[in-house]
Amino acid sequence: MVAGAAAGAGQPGELLRRELAGRHLFQWTLLVLGLCAGTGMIFAGLHDRARNTATSPTAALGSLIAGIVVTLAVLALSALLALRSRDRVQLFRAHGPEGLAEAPPLRGARAAWTTVSTLGLLLGALFLVAGLIEASKDDPYEEADPYVYGALLLWAVLICVAGVAGIVKARRFASAASSGPGRAPVDPVAPSGPDGPDGARPPRPTAPPLYVRLGGEPLAPHRLSPRLTARTAGLSRGAAVALALVATLLGGALTAATALLPVHLGTGTFWLLFFGTALYLLVLFLELIHYGPRRRYAVLLACACVGLLVVAGTGFSTSALLDRGRWVDTTVESVRDSSKGGPSCALRPEGEDTVLSRRLSCDGLDVGDEVRVFHDPDGETSPRRSEPDGMTGFAVAWSAVTAVTLGLALASALYGHRRRRELAEEREPAPDLGVAS
């Protein structure tokens, strides 16, 4: 009985079940949370020792030691789980194509890993925004605390890395298991039509990519280098997904930096970061749609990239007004009607001869009316009739748009990997099955 159990434990289906087990997901989730808790105690101890804010002289040292112990213990347990996972994957691969054909789909387990990992990416994005907001503080009464935003940014990195790794694990061997247990692997060069050995109907061809109507492939940036083209064609499913998610997270980070950093870097920096981020998002968009995902996904991805730029502009306007805005009493100097956005007013502050460099949307106002606005003295943002409450709206909007972009990037990466594999199989010449005389 023991020998039979040991033999069953080495079967491909059992190995894959153990790799994607719910207990395994729970263990990794606890380890990530423990790592965040340990590093948080380390930063708290450093903060108390540097600022002398601990309740007792030994409290800061105790927090620091406890954080180091917890972090080292979590890292040791994580290394042990990673080694066991690597052994299971190696045993699974050792079974070859037969083992891949026997692998069960495990859709529920894969969905659980994907869901938890996606929630982790959203949590990491929130920590990233909170860390950037804390780092951008420039108030003499509430200075930025490096220990606070350092911990937040470290948590963002740890949780995002864990989320990407979880999604890669969820998608591992998914294509091989999609045919179900007990089915033989599909031979890409074997005939499968009515003249084939099984007499089955040929599989329905996949939807053609977007560039079919154009008569050629679009100009993706990686095609400018033959070396990059070869490396992209050889990416595995996990590597393609991880690369797409990391690149999308980098685009989201650039968007947050565009909204928060120019306030402290000087006038004109916003446009440099804005156009740089726009160029990066354009390159990312071209890469993600290179193999032609479904049209609605491509349109949604384009809208998400534009949404990131809109969020960056709105966030910069809010952060600039929060940093240096002040109330001024103005008089409407002139009203200009526009076909886009409604009428706008030129405002002249009381006691000054020049109008503000930025206009205000002024429905219901006429020339000569007095209005009190919250104004940016540097003139980089438009005035508002109310003082901004904070960056909460920016954080929520940024997180929502980034999450949508991550989901679309994941779908595009999976579709692109499948298309690369199909194109490689189509270009592979069929073997010569003739019998030598």
Short mmCIF file of C-alpha atoms in Angstrom, two decimals, residues 17-436:
data_model
loop_
_atom_site.label_atom_id
_atom_site.label_comp_id
_atom_site.label_asym_id
_atom_site.label_seq_id
_atom_site.Cartn_x
_atom_site.Cartn_y
_atom_site.Cartn_z
CA ARG A 17 -2.39 18.82 -7.97
CA ARG A 18 0.18 19.23 -5.22
CA GLU A 19 1.80 22.14 -7.04
CA LEU A 20 -1.54 24.00 -7.33
CA ALA A 21 -3.09 22.79 -4.07
CA GLY A 22 -5.06 25.26 -1.99
CA ARG A 23 -2.87 24.48 1.01
CA HIS A 24 0.16 25.49 -1.04
CA LEU A 25 -1.52 28.78 -1.97
CA PHE A 26 -2.41 29.44 1.67
CA GLN A 27 1.18 28.79 2.75
CA TRP A 28 2.60 31.19 0.18
CA THR A 29 0.05 33.84 1.14
CA LEU A 30 1.00 33.56 4.82
CA LEU A 31 4.70 33.74 3.95
CA VAL A 32 4.23 36.92 1.91
CA LEU A 33 2.23 38.50 4.73
CA GLY A 34 4.86 37.36 7.23
CA LEU A 35 7.63 38.87 5.13
CA CYS A 36 5.76 42.18 5.01
CA ALA A 37 5.22 42.03 8.79
CA GLY A 38 8.90 41.27 9.43
CA THR A 39 10.18 44.06 7.23
CA GLY A 40 7.59 46.40 8.76
CA MET A 41 8.94 45.67 12.25
CA ILE A 42 12.47 46.34 10.99
CA PHE A 43 11.49 49.73 9.60
CA ALA A 44 9.52 50.52 12.78
CA GLY A 45 12.54 49.70 14.93
CA LEU A 46 14.82 51.83 12.76
CA HIS A 47 12.30 54.68 12.92
CA ASP A 48 12.06 54.52 16.73
CA ARG A 49 15.83 54.39 17.17
CA ALA A 50 16.39 57.31 14.80
CA ARG A 51 13.57 59.52 16.13
CA ASN A 52 13.61 58.37 19.79
CA THR A 53 9.87 57.78 19.71
CA ALA A 54 9.84 54.38 21.42
CA THR A 55 8.05 53.95 24.75
CA SER A 56 11.22 52.50 26.31
CA PRO A 57 14.90 52.33 25.30
CA THR A 58 14.66 48.61 24.60
CA ALA A 59 11.37 48.74 22.65
CA ALA A 60 13.00 49.89 19.42
CA LEU A 61 15.78 47.30 19.71
CA GLY A 62 13.20 44.58 20.46
CA SER A 63 11.17 45.52 17.39
CA LEU A 64 14.29 45.50 15.25
CA ILE A 65 15.44 42.09 16.50
CA ALA A 66 11.94 40.59 16.19
CA GLY A 67 11.66 41.89 12.63
CA ILE A 68 15.02 40.40 11.65
CA VAL A 69 14.11 37.03 13.18
CA VAL A 70 10.70 36.92 11.49
CA THR A 71 12.15 37.98 8.12
CA LEU A 72 14.92 35.36 8.23
CA ALA A 73 12.49 32.64 9.29
CA VAL A 74 10.07 33.53 6.48
CA LEU A 75 12.89 33.59 3.93
CA ALA A 76 14.07 30.16 5.10
CA LEU A 77 10.56 28.68 4.83
CA SER A 78 10.10 30.32 1.42
CA ALA A 79 13.34 28.78 0.17
CA LEU A 80 12.19 25.36 1.42
CA LEU A 81 8.83 25.65 -0.35
CA ALA A 82 10.52 26.90 -3.52
CA LEU A 83 12.88 23.92 -3.55
CA ARG A 84 10.00 21.49 -3.12
CA SER A 85 8.10 23.22 -5.92
CA ARG A 86 11.14 23.02 -8.17
CA ASP A 87 11.46 19.27 -7.46
CA ARG A 88 7.80 18.70 -8.36
CA VAL A 89 8.18 20.64 -11.60
CA GLN A 90 11.30 18.68 -12.55
CA LEU A 91 9.54 15.38 -11.85
CA PHE A 92 6.57 16.54 -13.90
CA ARG A 93 8.79 17.49 -16.83
CA ALA A 94 10.62 14.17 -16.58
CA HIS A 95 7.47 12.33 -17.69
CA GLY A 96 7.75 13.94 -21.11
CA PRO A 97 4.85 14.36 -23.55
CA GLU A 98 2.96 11.43 -22.02
CA GLY A 99 2.95 13.14 -18.65
CA LEU A 100 1.76 16.38 -20.18
CA ALA A 101 -1.12 14.57 -21.85
CA GLU A 102 -2.20 12.98 -18.54
CA ALA A 103 -2.20 16.29 -16.64
CA PRO A 104 -5.69 17.31 -15.43
CA PRO A 105 -7.01 20.81 -16.23
CA LEU A 106 -7.48 21.85 -12.56
CA ARG A 107 -9.40 24.95 -13.61
CA GLY A 108 -10.63 25.67 -10.07
CA ALA A 109 -7.14 25.59 -8.58
CA ARG A 110 -5.75 27.76 -11.38
CA ALA A 111 -8.60 30.24 -10.91
CA ALA A 112 -7.87 30.44 -7.17
CA TRP A 113 -4.17 31.14 -7.78
CA THR A 114 -4.98 33.74 -10.42
CA THR A 115 -7.57 35.49 -8.24
CA VAL A 116 -5.35 35.71 -5.16
CA SER A 117 -2.37 36.82 -7.26
CA THR A 118 -4.42 39.52 -8.98
CA LEU A 119 -5.66 40.80 -5.62
CA GLY A 120 -2.02 40.86 -4.50
CA LEU A 121 -1.09 42.98 -7.51
CA LEU A 122 -3.87 45.44 -6.65
CA LEU A 123 -2.68 45.61 -3.04
CA GLY A 124 0.88 46.18 -4.23
CA ALA A 125 -0.36 48.98 -6.48
CA LEU A 126 -2.08 50.64 -3.51
CA PHE A 127 1.12 50.40 -1.46
CA LEU A 128 3.04 51.90 -4.37
CA VAL A 129 0.69 54.87 -4.60
CA ALA A 130 0.76 55.37 -0.82
CA GLY A 131 4.56 55.24 -0.82
CA LEU A 132 4.86 57.74 -3.64
CA ILE A 133 2.39 60.09 -1.94
CA GLU A 134 4.33 59.88 1.30
CA ALA A 135 7.63 60.43 -0.50
CA SER A 136 6.27 63.50 -2.30
CA LYS A 137 5.33 65.37 0.89
CA ASP A 138 7.06 68.74 1.17
CA ASP A 139 5.19 70.31 4.07
CA PRO A 140 7.52 71.68 6.79
CA TYR A 141 4.92 70.68 9.40
CA GLU A 142 4.53 67.17 7.97
CA GLU A 143 7.73 66.09 6.28
CA ALA A 144 8.06 62.87 4.35
CA ASP A 145 9.22 60.02 6.57
CA PRO A 146 11.76 57.84 4.72
CA TYR A 147 11.04 54.88 6.98
CA VAL A 148 7.33 55.03 6.19
CA TYR A 149 7.56 55.36 2.43
CA GLY A 150 10.53 52.99 2.34
CA ALA A 151 8.42 50.28 3.98
CA LEU A 152 5.46 51.00 1.69
CA LEU A 153 7.58 50.82 -1.48
CA LEU A 154 9.28 47.63 -0.28
CA TRP A 155 5.89 46.05 0.42
CA ALA A 156 4.72 47.09 -3.05
CA VAL A 157 7.72 45.36 -4.64
CA LEU A 158 7.38 42.19 -2.55
CA ILE A 159 3.64 41.79 -3.11
CA CYS A 160 3.83 42.57 -6.85
CA VAL A 161 6.66 40.06 -7.34
CA ALA A 162 4.64 37.45 -5.43
CA GLY A 163 1.55 38.26 -7.52
CA VAL A 164 3.42 37.87 -10.80
CA ALA A 165 4.96 34.59 -9.60
CA GLY A 166 1.52 33.31 -8.59
CA ILE A 167 0.01 34.09 -11.98
CA VAL A 168 2.94 32.39 -13.71
CA LYS A 169 2.41 29.32 -11.51
CA ALA A 170 -1.31 29.31 -12.27
CA ARG A 171 -0.65 29.32 -16.02
CA ARG A 172 2.13 26.73 -15.91
CA PHE A 173 1.33 23.66 -18.02
CA ALA A 174 -2.17 25.04 -18.64
CA SER A 175 -2.00 24.54 -22.41
CA ALA A 176 -0.84 20.97 -22.01
CA ALA A 177 -3.64 20.17 -19.59
CA SER A 178 -6.40 21.84 -21.57
CA SER A 179 -7.03 18.72 -23.61
CA GLY A 180 -7.95 16.84 -20.45
CA PRO A 181 -6.52 13.73 -18.78
CA GLY A 182 -5.92 10.64 -20.77
CA ARG A 183 -5.78 12.35 -24.16
CA ALA A 184 -2.77 12.05 -26.35
CA PRO A 185 -0.81 15.18 -27.16
CA VAL A 186 -1.65 16.78 -30.47
CA ASP A 187 0.95 16.34 -33.17
CA PRO A 188 1.12 19.64 -35.10
CA VAL A 189 2.27 17.93 -38.29
CA ALA A 190 0.02 14.89 -38.16
CA PRO A 191 -3.05 15.00 -40.41
CA SER A 192 -6.22 15.61 -38.46
CA GLY A 193 -8.76 16.09 -41.22
CA PRO A 194 -11.04 13.53 -42.84
CA ASP A 195 -7.99 11.89 -44.41
CA GLY A 196 -6.25 11.60 -41.04
CA PRO A 197 -5.94 8.42 -39.00
CA ASP A 198 -8.81 9.32 -36.67
CA GLY A 199 -11.15 10.54 -39.39
CA ALA A 200 -12.06 13.57 -37.26
CA ARG A 201 -12.96 16.95 -38.66
CA PRO A 202 -10.15 19.47 -38.77
CA PRO A 203 -10.08 21.87 -35.85
CA ARG A 204 -11.70 25.22 -36.37
CA PRO A 205 -9.03 27.78 -37.16
CA THR A 206 -8.40 30.50 -34.62
CA ALA A 207 -9.56 34.03 -35.23
CA PRO A 208 -7.18 35.85 -37.54
CA PRO A 209 -5.02 38.56 -35.98
CA LEU A 210 -5.56 42.23 -36.69
CA TYR A 211 -2.70 42.50 -39.16
CA VAL A 212 -4.15 39.94 -41.61
CA ARG A 213 -6.19 42.60 -43.39
CA LEU A 214 -3.11 44.78 -43.71
CA GLY A 215 -1.23 42.03 -45.51
CA GLY A 216 1.69 41.90 -43.09
CA GLU A 217 2.76 42.15 -39.48
CA PRO A 218 2.67 45.54 -37.75
CA LEU A 219 5.83 47.29 -36.69
CA ALA A 220 6.37 46.18 -33.10
CA PRO A 221 9.47 47.67 -31.42
CA HIS A 222 11.08 44.28 -30.79
CA ARG A 223 11.10 43.59 -34.55
CA LEU A 224 13.68 46.34 -35.01
CA SER A 225 16.31 43.98 -33.55
CA PRO A 226 16.76 40.42 -34.91
CA ARG A 227 18.11 39.32 -31.55
CA LEU A 228 15.04 40.61 -29.70
CA THR A 229 12.80 39.03 -32.32
CA ALA A 230 14.42 35.64 -31.77
CA ARG A 231 14.23 35.93 -28.00
CA THR A 232 10.59 36.99 -28.11
CA ALA A 233 9.69 34.05 -30.31
CA GLY A 234 11.34 31.68 -27.81
CA LEU A 235 9.56 32.97 -24.70
CA SER A 236 7.67 30.43 -22.65
CA ARG A 237 4.13 31.08 -21.49
CA GLY A 238 5.22 31.99 -17.98
CA ALA A 239 7.98 34.28 -19.19
CA ALA A 240 5.64 36.06 -21.61
CA VAL A 241 3.04 36.63 -18.89
CA ALA A 242 5.61 37.80 -16.37
CA LEU A 243 7.23 40.15 -18.87
CA ALA A 244 3.88 41.67 -19.87
CA LEU A 245 2.78 42.20 -16.27
CA VAL A 246 6.10 43.69 -15.17
CA ALA A 247 6.14 46.03 -18.19
CA THR A 248 2.55 47.11 -17.44
CA LEU A 249 3.37 47.72 -13.77
CA LEU A 250 6.32 49.84 -14.88
CA GLY A 251 3.95 51.89 -17.03
CA GLY A 252 1.67 52.38 -14.04
CA ALA A 253 4.64 53.42 -11.90
CA LEU A 254 5.69 55.96 -14.54
CA THR A 255 2.16 57.35 -14.52
CA ALA A 256 2.23 57.76 -10.73
CA ALA A 257 5.67 59.37 -10.91
CA THR A 258 4.41 61.78 -13.59
CA ALA A 259 1.63 62.89 -11.26
CA LEU A 260 3.64 63.17 -8.04
CA LEU A 261 7.28 63.98 -8.77
CA PRO A 262 7.17 67.14 -10.98
CA VAL A 263 5.96 69.20 -8.01
CA HIS A 264 9.39 68.72 -6.42
CA LEU A 265 11.54 68.56 -9.56
CA GLY A 266 10.78 72.01 -10.97
CA THR A 267 8.72 73.71 -13.63
CA GLY A 268 8.50 71.93 -16.97
CA THR A 269 9.37 68.50 -15.61
CA PHE A 270 5.77 67.37 -15.89
CA TRP A 271 5.71 67.59 -19.69
CA LEU A 272 9.01 65.73 -19.96
CA LEU A 273 7.69 62.88 -17.80
CA PHE A 274 4.26 63.03 -19.44
CA PHE A 275 5.55 62.62 -23.00
CA GLY A 276 8.08 60.01 -21.87
CA THR A 277 5.30 58.02 -20.21
CA ALA A 278 3.09 58.42 -23.30
CA LEU A 279 5.90 57.08 -25.50
CA TYR A 280 6.43 54.11 -23.18
CA LEU A 281 2.70 53.30 -23.13
CA LEU A 282 2.62 53.49 -26.93
CA VAL A 283 5.50 51.02 -27.18
CA LEU A 284 3.80 48.76 -24.63
CA PHE A 285 0.52 48.91 -26.56
CA LEU A 286 2.22 47.99 -29.85
CA GLU A 287 3.96 45.06 -28.19
CA LEU A 288 0.82 43.72 -26.54
CA ILE A 289 -1.30 43.83 -29.71
CA HIS A 290 1.49 42.62 -32.01
CA TYR A 291 -0.12 39.21 -32.51
CA GLY A 292 -3.61 40.67 -32.80
CA PRO A 293 -5.84 40.01 -29.79
CA ARG A 294 -9.57 40.39 -30.22
CA ARG A 295 -10.52 43.82 -31.41
CA ARG A 296 -12.54 44.77 -28.36
CA TYR A 297 -9.59 43.92 -26.10
CA ALA A 298 -7.27 46.04 -28.25
CA VAL A 299 -9.69 48.97 -28.07
CA LEU A 300 -10.05 48.57 -24.30
CA LEU A 301 -6.28 48.44 -23.92
CA ALA A 302 -5.91 51.65 -25.92
CA CYS A 303 -8.56 53.31 -23.74
CA ALA A 304 -6.78 52.09 -20.59
CA CYS A 305 -3.45 53.57 -21.76
CA VAL A 306 -5.15 56.89 -22.52
CA GLY A 307 -6.87 56.68 -19.14
CA LEU A 308 -3.49 56.35 -17.42
CA LEU A 309 -2.35 59.56 -19.09
CA VAL A 310 -5.55 61.35 -18.08
CA VAL A 311 -5.11 60.17 -14.50
CA ALA A 312 -1.49 61.39 -14.56
CA GLY A 313 -2.53 64.87 -15.70
CA THR A 314 -5.35 65.13 -13.16
CA GLY A 315 -3.12 63.83 -10.38
CA PHE A 316 -0.40 66.37 -11.18
CA SER A 317 -2.94 69.20 -11.14
CA THR A 318 -4.21 68.09 -7.74
CA SER A 319 -0.75 67.58 -6.23
CA ALA A 320 0.47 70.97 -7.52
CA LEU A 321 -2.52 72.79 -6.02
CA LEU A 322 -2.11 70.94 -2.72
CA ASP A 323 1.57 71.84 -2.61
CA ARG A 324 1.58 75.54 -3.53
CA GLY A 325 -2.01 76.60 -4.25
CA ARG A 326 -3.58 79.65 -2.60
CA TRP A 327 -6.91 81.47 -2.68
CA VAL A 328 -7.15 84.63 -4.79
CA ASP A 329 -9.98 87.04 -5.56
CA THR A 330 -10.35 87.58 -9.29
CA THR A 331 -12.54 89.37 -11.80
CA VAL A 332 -13.74 87.84 -15.06
CA GLU A 333 -11.84 89.73 -17.75
CA SER A 334 -13.26 87.96 -20.81
CA VAL A 335 -15.28 84.92 -21.79
CA ARG A 336 -14.38 82.72 -24.71
CA ASP A 337 -16.81 80.19 -26.12
CA SER A 338 -15.36 76.90 -27.29
CA SER A 339 -16.84 73.98 -29.14
CA LYS A 340 -15.01 71.67 -26.76
CA GLY A 341 -15.49 71.87 -23.02
CA GLY A 342 -17.82 74.87 -22.87
CA PRO A 343 -16.95 78.53 -22.21
CA SER A 344 -13.75 79.50 -20.41
CA CYS A 345 -12.94 82.71 -18.56
CA ALA A 346 -9.79 84.79 -18.37
CA LEU A 347 -9.36 85.91 -14.76
CA ARG A 348 -7.54 88.97 -13.47
CA PRO A 349 -6.53 88.98 -9.80
CA GLU A 350 -7.46 92.04 -7.79
CA GLY A 351 -4.73 94.68 -7.73
CA GLU A 352 -2.86 93.21 -10.72
CA ASP A 353 -2.73 94.26 -14.35
CA THR A 354 -2.13 90.84 -15.93
CA VAL A 355 -4.57 87.94 -16.20
CA LEU A 356 -3.87 84.43 -15.01
CA SER A 357 -1.95 82.24 -17.43
CA ARG A 358 -4.60 79.53 -17.11
CA ARG A 359 -8.30 79.83 -17.79
CA LEU A 360 -11.23 78.60 -15.75
CA SER A 361 -14.35 76.82 -16.92
CA CYS A 362 -17.01 79.38 -16.06
CA ASP A 363 -20.55 78.34 -16.84
CA GLY A 364 -22.96 81.05 -15.69
CA LEU A 365 -20.33 83.79 -15.32
CA ASP A 366 -20.19 87.04 -17.28
CA VAL A 367 -17.54 89.68 -17.81
CA GLY A 368 -17.07 91.75 -14.64
CA ASP A 369 -18.24 89.08 -12.20
CA GLU A 370 -16.06 88.47 -9.16
CA VAL A 371 -15.04 84.92 -8.32
CA ARG A 372 -12.72 83.42 -5.72
CA VAL A 373 -10.51 80.62 -7.04
CA PHE A 374 -7.78 78.33 -5.75
CA HIS A 375 -4.81 79.25 -7.89
CA ASP A 376 -1.35 77.83 -8.69
CA PRO A 377 1.15 80.74 -8.53
CA ASP A 378 3.45 78.98 -11.01
CA GLY A 379 0.64 78.75 -13.54
CA GLU A 380 1.19 75.08 -14.38
CA THR A 381 -2.37 74.00 -13.59
CA SER A 382 -5.80 75.51 -14.10
CA PRO A 383 -7.46 77.25 -11.14
CA ARG A 384 -10.39 75.66 -9.36
CA ARG A 385 -13.33 77.00 -7.42
CA SER A 386 -12.69 74.60 -4.53
CA GLU A 387 -9.58 73.47 -2.73
CA PRO A 388 -8.62 69.82 -3.36
CA ASP A 389 -9.24 67.52 -0.41
CA GLY A 390 -6.29 65.23 -1.06
CA MET A 391 -4.92 62.54 -3.35
CA THR A 392 -7.49 59.86 -2.49
CA GLY A 393 -9.35 60.30 -5.76
CA PHE A 394 -6.13 59.98 -7.71
CA ALA A 395 -5.15 56.84 -5.81
CA VAL A 396 -8.52 55.18 -6.47
CA ALA A 397 -8.58 56.14 -10.15
CA TRP A 398 -4.96 55.10 -10.69
CA SER A 399 -5.52 51.72 -9.01
CA ALA A 400 -8.66 51.02 -11.04
CA VAL A 401 -7.14 51.92 -14.42
CA THR A 402 -3.91 50.07 -13.63
CA ALA A 403 -5.86 46.96 -12.63
CA VAL A 404 -7.81 47.03 -15.90
CA THR A 405 -4.58 47.49 -17.87
CA LEU A 406 -2.98 44.55 -16.04
CA GLY A 407 -5.92 42.30 -16.89
CA LEU A 408 -5.82 43.27 -20.55
CA ALA A 409 -2.04 42.84 -20.66
CA LEU A 410 -2.42 39.35 -19.20
CA ALA A 411 -5.01 38.40 -21.83
CA SER A 412 -2.85 39.83 -24.64
CA ALA A 413 0.25 38.00 -23.43
CA LEU A 414 -1.58 34.67 -23.30
CA TYR A 415 -3.04 35.20 -26.76
CA GLY A 416 0.34 36.29 -28.13
CA HIS A 417 2.07 33.19 -26.78
CA ARG A 418 -0.55 30.93 -28.33
CA ARG A 419 -0.25 32.72 -31.68
CA ARG A 420 3.55 32.44 -31.65
CA ARG A 421 3.26 28.71 -31.06
CA GLU A 422 0.69 28.30 -33.84
CA LEU A 423 2.79 30.31 -36.30
CA ALA A 424 5.88 28.26 -35.41
CA GLU A 425 3.96 25.03 -36.03
CA GLU A 426 2.69 26.33 -39.38
CA ARG A 427 6.20 27.28 -40.51
CA GLU A 428 7.72 23.98 -39.40
CA PRO A 429 8.14 21.74 -42.45
CA ALA A 430 6.36 18.41 -42.36
CA PRO A 431 8.65 15.38 -41.97
CA ASP A 432 9.30 13.12 -44.94
CA LEU A 433 7.20 10.02 -44.26
CA GLY A 434 8.24 8.23 -47.42
CA VAL A 435 9.74 4.74 -47.12
CA ALA A 436 13.22 4.38 -48.53
#
